[in-house]
Phi, psi and omega in degrees: 000133180252151167236136177220145178214146172254130177238112180257129179269114182247174177291343177266003183115191182277142174235135182243149173211159178260115184281156172265110184265008183302323183263007181273117180240342183223168175296325177297319177298315181295320178296318178294322176299318179295314181299325180291339181279344182234178174278175189316305186252010182287152174279130176234132177251140173247123175255130175228136178221141175241109172034050177063010180274322181198160171222157177227146174235125178243129180247127178238120177246101180057229182267005179293159176298144179294149176251139192229142170223134179233131185291327179212102186297320181297316178295318180295327181294342178267012184235141181297319179284327177296320179300327179298323184281335185272070180285166176305320181297314180295321181280353180075025180263151173262113183302339179283347177293344178299327179299326179297320179293319180299323179295333182276346187249133175290169180297334179277004176090006179247157176283158178308126176087354180273154173284155178296338183288340182269134179273149176280126185288335184098173183280161178292345178290348180286347180291132176251125183292150173280142177103185184296148180208144177116200186269101184292336183264016184293344179248004186303317181285351179259352176126001178231120181286163177299323179297317178294320179296316179297325179298330178282348185253352187294176183313109176071005184282340183286111186245004185094351180256003184302313181295324176296319178294322177296311181300320178299317180296330181273355180083022181227027180300318180294325179291318178295317182300329180295334180260355179287000000 
């Protein structure tokens, strides 16, 4: 079960809504959904949580690239919405490294000299680290330091209240609670 909320920072304060994520397949789709929730240059936050396993915060400021933080990358990688957030950039991968793997594999999908029965394991770059990943300071100017954000993501610290604690620190806890 997922929970998602859009929080748009307006001159009148924060406004929250519950987005429909059915048509969201990419980070670009999610970013456009966020931009549609606010005015041109407003900050919009997307909160996503999956059953206390992980949470993600995506920050979209106008037309700038989205900034992302995920509480547990390994848990998020096993989730359809989590995979959207774990871009090559967030994972520290170079998308051009995929060409190196293609060079190692024959057209039949096996490495040189391997039997067809053996599967190619893939590159070591496919590993997704356990624990927090992304930009820890994405909320610092709004009222939550990177250290505080990391504290909500630590070993066993995720209790389902992390998004509420983040919203409280940003001054929009009551607005978030209204859409829960």
